[in-house]
Short mmCIF file of C-alpha atoms in Angstrom, two decimals:
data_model
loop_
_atom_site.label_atom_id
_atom_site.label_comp_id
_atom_site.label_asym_id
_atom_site.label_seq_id
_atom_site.Cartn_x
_atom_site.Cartn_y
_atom_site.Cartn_z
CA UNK A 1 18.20 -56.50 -4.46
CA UNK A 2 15.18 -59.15 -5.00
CA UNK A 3 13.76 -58.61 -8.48
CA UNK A 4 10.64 -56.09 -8.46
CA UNK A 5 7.83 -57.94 -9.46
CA UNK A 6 5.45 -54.89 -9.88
CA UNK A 7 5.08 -52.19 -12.54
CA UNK A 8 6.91 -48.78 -11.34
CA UNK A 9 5.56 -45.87 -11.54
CA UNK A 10 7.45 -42.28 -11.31
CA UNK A 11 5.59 -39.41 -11.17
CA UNK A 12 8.90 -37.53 -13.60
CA UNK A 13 8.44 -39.88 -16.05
CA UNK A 14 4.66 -40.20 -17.48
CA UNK A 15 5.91 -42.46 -19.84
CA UNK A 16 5.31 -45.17 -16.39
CA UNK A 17 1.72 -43.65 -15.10
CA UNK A 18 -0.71 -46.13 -15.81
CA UNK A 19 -2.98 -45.81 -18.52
CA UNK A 20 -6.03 -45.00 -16.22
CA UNK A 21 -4.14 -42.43 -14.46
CA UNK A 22 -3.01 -40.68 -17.53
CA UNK A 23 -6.69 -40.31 -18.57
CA UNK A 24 -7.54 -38.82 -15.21
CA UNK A 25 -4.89 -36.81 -14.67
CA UNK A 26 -5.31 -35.66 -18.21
CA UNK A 27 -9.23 -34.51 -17.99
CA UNK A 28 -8.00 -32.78 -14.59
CA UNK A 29 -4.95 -30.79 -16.22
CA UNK A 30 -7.49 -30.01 -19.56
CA UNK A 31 -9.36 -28.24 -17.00
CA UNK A 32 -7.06 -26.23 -15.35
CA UNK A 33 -5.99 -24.87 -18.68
CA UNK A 34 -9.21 -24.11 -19.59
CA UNK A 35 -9.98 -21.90 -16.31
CA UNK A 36 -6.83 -20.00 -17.16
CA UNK A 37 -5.28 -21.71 -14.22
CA UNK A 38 -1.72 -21.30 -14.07
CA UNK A 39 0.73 -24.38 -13.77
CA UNK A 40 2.83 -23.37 -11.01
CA UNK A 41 -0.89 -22.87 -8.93
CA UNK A 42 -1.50 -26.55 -9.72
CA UNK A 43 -1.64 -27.11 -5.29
CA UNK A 44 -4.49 -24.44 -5.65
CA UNK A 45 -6.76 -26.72 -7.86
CA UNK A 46 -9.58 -27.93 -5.95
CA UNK A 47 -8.56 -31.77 -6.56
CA UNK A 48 -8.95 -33.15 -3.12
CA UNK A 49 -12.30 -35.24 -4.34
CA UNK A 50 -9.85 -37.32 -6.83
CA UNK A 51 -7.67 -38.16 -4.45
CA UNK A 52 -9.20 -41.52 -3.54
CA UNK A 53 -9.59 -41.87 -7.25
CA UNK A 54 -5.48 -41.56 -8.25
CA UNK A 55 -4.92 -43.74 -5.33
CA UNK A 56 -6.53 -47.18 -6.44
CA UNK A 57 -5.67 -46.39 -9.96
CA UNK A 58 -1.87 -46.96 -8.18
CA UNK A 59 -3.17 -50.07 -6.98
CA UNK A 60 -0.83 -52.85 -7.95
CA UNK A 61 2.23 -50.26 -8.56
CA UNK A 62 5.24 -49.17 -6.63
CA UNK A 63 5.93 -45.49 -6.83
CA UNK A 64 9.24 -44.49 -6.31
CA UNK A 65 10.42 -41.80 -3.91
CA UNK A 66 13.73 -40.04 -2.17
CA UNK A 67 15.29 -39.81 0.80
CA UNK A 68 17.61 -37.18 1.49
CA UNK A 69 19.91 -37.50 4.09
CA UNK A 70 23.92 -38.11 5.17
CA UNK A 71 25.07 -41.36 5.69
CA UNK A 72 28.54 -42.86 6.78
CA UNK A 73 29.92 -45.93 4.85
CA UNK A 74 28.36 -48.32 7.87
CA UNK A 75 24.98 -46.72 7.18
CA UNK A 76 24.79 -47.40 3.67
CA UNK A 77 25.59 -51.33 4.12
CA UNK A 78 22.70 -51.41 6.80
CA UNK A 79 20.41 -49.76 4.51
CA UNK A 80 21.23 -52.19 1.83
CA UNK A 81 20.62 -55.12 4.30
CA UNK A 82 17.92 -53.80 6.30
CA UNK A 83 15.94 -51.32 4.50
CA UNK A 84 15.01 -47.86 6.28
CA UNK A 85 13.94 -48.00 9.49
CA UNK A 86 10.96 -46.04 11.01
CA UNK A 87 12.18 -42.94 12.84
CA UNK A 88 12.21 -43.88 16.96
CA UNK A 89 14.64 -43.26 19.53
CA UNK A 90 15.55 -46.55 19.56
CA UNK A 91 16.88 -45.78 15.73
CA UNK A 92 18.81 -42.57 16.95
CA UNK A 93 20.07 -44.23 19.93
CA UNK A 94 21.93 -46.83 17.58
CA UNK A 95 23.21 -44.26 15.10
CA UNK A 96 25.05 -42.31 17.89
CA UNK A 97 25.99 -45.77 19.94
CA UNK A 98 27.52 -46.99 16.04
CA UNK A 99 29.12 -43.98 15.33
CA UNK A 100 30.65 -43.58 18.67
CA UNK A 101 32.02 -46.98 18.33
CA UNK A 102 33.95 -46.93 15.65
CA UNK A 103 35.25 -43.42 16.50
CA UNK A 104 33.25 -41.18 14.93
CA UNK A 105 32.04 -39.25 17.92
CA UNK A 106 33.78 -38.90 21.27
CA UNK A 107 32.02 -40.31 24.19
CA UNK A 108 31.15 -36.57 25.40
CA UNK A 109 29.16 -35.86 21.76
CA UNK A 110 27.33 -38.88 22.04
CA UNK A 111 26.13 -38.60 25.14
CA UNK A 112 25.20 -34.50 24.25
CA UNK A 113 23.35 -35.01 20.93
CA UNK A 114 21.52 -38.46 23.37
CA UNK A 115 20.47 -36.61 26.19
CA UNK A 116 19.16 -33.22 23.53
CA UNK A 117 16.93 -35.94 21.78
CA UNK A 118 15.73 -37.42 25.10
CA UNK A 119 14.70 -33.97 26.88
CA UNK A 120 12.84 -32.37 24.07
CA UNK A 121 11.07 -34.97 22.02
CA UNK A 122 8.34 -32.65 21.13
CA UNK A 123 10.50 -30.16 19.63
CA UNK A 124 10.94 -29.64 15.69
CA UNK A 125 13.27 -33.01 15.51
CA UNK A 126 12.26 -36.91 16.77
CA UNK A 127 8.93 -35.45 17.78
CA UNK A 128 7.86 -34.07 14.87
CA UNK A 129 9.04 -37.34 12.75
CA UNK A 130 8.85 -40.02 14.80
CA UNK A 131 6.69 -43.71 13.38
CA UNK A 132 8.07 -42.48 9.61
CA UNK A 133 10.03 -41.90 7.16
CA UNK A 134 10.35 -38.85 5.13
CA UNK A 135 10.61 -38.66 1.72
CA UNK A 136 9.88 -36.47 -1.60
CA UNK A 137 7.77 -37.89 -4.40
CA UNK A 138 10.07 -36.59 -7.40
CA UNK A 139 13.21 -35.23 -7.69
CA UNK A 140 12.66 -32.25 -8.58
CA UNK A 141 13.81 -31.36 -5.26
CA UNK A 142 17.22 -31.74 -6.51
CA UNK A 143 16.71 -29.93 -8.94
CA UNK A 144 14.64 -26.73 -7.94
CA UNK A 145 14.08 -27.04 -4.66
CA UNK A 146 17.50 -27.33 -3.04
CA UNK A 147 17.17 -25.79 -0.20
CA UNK A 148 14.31 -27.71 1.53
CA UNK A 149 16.64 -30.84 1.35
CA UNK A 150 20.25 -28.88 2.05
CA UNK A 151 20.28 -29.12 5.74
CA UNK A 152 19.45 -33.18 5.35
CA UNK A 153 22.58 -33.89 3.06
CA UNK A 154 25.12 -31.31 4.67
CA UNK A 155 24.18 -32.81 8.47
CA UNK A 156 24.75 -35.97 9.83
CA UNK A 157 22.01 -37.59 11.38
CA UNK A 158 18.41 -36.62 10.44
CA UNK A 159 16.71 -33.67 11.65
CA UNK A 160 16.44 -35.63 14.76
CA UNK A 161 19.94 -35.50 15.61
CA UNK A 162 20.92 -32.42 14.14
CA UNK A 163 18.57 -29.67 14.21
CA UNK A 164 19.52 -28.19 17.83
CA UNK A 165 22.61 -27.61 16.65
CA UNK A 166 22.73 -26.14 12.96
CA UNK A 167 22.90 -22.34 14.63
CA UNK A 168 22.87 -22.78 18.55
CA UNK A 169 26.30 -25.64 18.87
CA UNK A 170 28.89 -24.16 16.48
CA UNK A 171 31.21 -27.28 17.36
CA UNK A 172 28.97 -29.58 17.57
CA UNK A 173 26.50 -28.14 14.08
CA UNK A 174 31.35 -28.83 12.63
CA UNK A 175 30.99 -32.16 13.42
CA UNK A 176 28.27 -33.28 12.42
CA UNK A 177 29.00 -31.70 8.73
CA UNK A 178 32.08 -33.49 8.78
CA UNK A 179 30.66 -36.90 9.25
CA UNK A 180 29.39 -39.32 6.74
CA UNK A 181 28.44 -37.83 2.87
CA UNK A 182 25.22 -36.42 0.98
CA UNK A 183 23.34 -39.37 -0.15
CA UNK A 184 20.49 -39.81 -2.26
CA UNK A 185 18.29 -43.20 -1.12
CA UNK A 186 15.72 -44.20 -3.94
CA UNK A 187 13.00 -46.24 -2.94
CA UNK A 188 9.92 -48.31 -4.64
CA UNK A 189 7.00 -47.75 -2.16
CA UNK A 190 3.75 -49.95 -2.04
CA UNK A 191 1.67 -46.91 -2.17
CA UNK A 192 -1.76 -48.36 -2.43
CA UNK A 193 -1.28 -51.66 -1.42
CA UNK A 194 -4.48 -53.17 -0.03
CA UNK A 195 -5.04 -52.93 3.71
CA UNK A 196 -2.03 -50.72 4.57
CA UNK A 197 -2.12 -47.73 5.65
CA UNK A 198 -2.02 -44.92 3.71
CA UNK A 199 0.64 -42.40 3.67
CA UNK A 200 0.41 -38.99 4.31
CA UNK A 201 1.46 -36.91 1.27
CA UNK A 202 1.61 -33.01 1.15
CA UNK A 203 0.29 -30.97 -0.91
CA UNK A 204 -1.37 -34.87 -2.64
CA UNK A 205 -0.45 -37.34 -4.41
CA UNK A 206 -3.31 -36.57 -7.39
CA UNK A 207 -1.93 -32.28 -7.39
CA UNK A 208 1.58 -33.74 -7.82
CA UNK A 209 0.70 -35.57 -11.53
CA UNK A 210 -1.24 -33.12 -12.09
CA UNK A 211 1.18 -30.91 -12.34
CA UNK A 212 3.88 -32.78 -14.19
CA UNK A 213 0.66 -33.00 -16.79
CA UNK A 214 0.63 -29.12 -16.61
CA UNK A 215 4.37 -29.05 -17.49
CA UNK A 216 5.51 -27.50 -14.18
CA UNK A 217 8.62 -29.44 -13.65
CA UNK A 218 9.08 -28.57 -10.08
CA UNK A 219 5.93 -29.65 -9.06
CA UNK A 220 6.73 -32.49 -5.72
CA UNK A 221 5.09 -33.96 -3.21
CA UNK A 222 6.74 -34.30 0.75
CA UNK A 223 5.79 -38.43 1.71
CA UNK A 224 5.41 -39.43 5.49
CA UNK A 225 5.69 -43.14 4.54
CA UNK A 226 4.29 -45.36 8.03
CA UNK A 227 6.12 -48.92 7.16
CA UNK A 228 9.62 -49.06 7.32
CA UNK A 229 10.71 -49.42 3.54
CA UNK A 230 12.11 -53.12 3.37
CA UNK A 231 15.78 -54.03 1.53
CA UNK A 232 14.31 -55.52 -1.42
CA UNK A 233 12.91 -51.99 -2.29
CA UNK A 234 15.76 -49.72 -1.98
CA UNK A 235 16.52 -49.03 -5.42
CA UNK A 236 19.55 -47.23 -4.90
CA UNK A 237 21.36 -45.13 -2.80
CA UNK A 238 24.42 -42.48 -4.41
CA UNK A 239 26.28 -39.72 -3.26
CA UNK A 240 29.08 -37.30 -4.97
CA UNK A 241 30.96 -39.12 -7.25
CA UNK A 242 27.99 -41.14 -8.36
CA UNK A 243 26.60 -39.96 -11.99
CA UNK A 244 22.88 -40.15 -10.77
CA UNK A 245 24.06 -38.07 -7.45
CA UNK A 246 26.49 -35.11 -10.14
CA UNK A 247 23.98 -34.94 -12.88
CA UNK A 248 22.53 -32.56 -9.94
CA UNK A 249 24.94 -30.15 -9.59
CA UNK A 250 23.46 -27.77 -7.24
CA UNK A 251 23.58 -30.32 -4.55
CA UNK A 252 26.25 -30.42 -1.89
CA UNK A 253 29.27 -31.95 -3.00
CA UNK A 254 30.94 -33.14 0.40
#
């Protein structure tokens, strides 16, 4: 990986917020506490005005993020190389071509979990992802909030490929659970690099410090980053077996 030439910031660790952040976020979380406001409300706080604020403060940072998902070993080595692509069908169309070629999937499942992708695009998989990728801000989702990221590591594929089949394919929803492993991608992202575009980032990006400043642990943020996320800034990427992938140990082992 090409060395990271800008400060990092991780919303678990406030020990990297910059010191104009930590003032804001600060004055922000003081006030909470003194309206009685509880931390696990901290996405009821009325902070939408300071958004613009946290994000220049970020200005010259990279924030890191997660990407849950299930990768075979092929996968990984692309990821490495090429970074993480934006979702497309041109993206799932090559993970089911790959996998098919070297065995993975018959001809016949290929061409099923294809042709599901190409005849309802608008349904709760490419359609609803597509131009992105999808990521959580902390992980605290791998710590307290297990199942919104269980289906992604015990699937192969993406919610694009999968999600017709979790309930409604039995043999299909077998295979894909026994291709590829849980993985874990970390990623630097230029969140408030000048003139790009900003991600989207639910509930915000200025609720999720503030409540790591309240103390509520679990407090996370879901990011719908626009730019595919280039080699040089995957950080990592570790599955079971891994010590940064079992100090978890709620997540799904194979």
């Amino acid at each position: 990986m090409e060395p990271v030439d800008l400060p990092i910031v991780d919303v678990d660790v406030p020990a990297t917020w910059p010191a104009p952040l930590v003032g804001l976020v600060g004055e922000l979380a003081e006030a909470a506490r003194r309206s009685g406001h509880a931390p696990e409300n901290y996405q009821d706080l009325d902070l939408l005005p300071y958004e613009g604020t946290a994000w220049a403060l970020l200005e010259g940072h990279l924030g890191r993020a997660r990407h849950h998902t299930r990768l075979l070993d092929h996968e990984k080595d692309a990821i490495r190389a090429q970074g993480l692509r934006l979702l497309d069908a041109q993206l799932v169309k090559d993970r089911l071509d790959q996998a098919h070629a070297l065995g993975y999937l018959t001809a016949q499942e290929r061409e099923r979990l294809q042709t599901v992708n190409e005849t309802v695009p608008g349904q709760h998989g490419r359609g609803r992802r597509e131009g992105q990728v999808c990521l959580t801000l902390s992980a605290a989702a791998q710590l307290h909030h297990i199942h919104g990221i269980h289906r992604l590591l015990t699937y192969w594929g993406g919610e694009a490929i999968y999600w017709q089949h979790c309930e409604g394919s039995p043999g299909l929803a077998d295979k894909l659970r026994s291709l590829g492993v849980p993985s874990v991608v970390t990623v630097l992202l230029d969140l408030a690099a000048p003139g790009q575009q900003r991600p989207r980032i639910f509930p915000s990006l200025v609720h999720v410090f503030v409540g790591k400043a309240l103390g509520h642990d679990p407090a996370d943020a879901d990011v719908f980053y626009k730019s595919p996320i280039p080699p040089q800034r995957i950080e990592s990427i570790v599955s079971p077996g891994d010590a940064a992938y079992d100090r978890f140990p709620d997540l799904p082992r194979s």
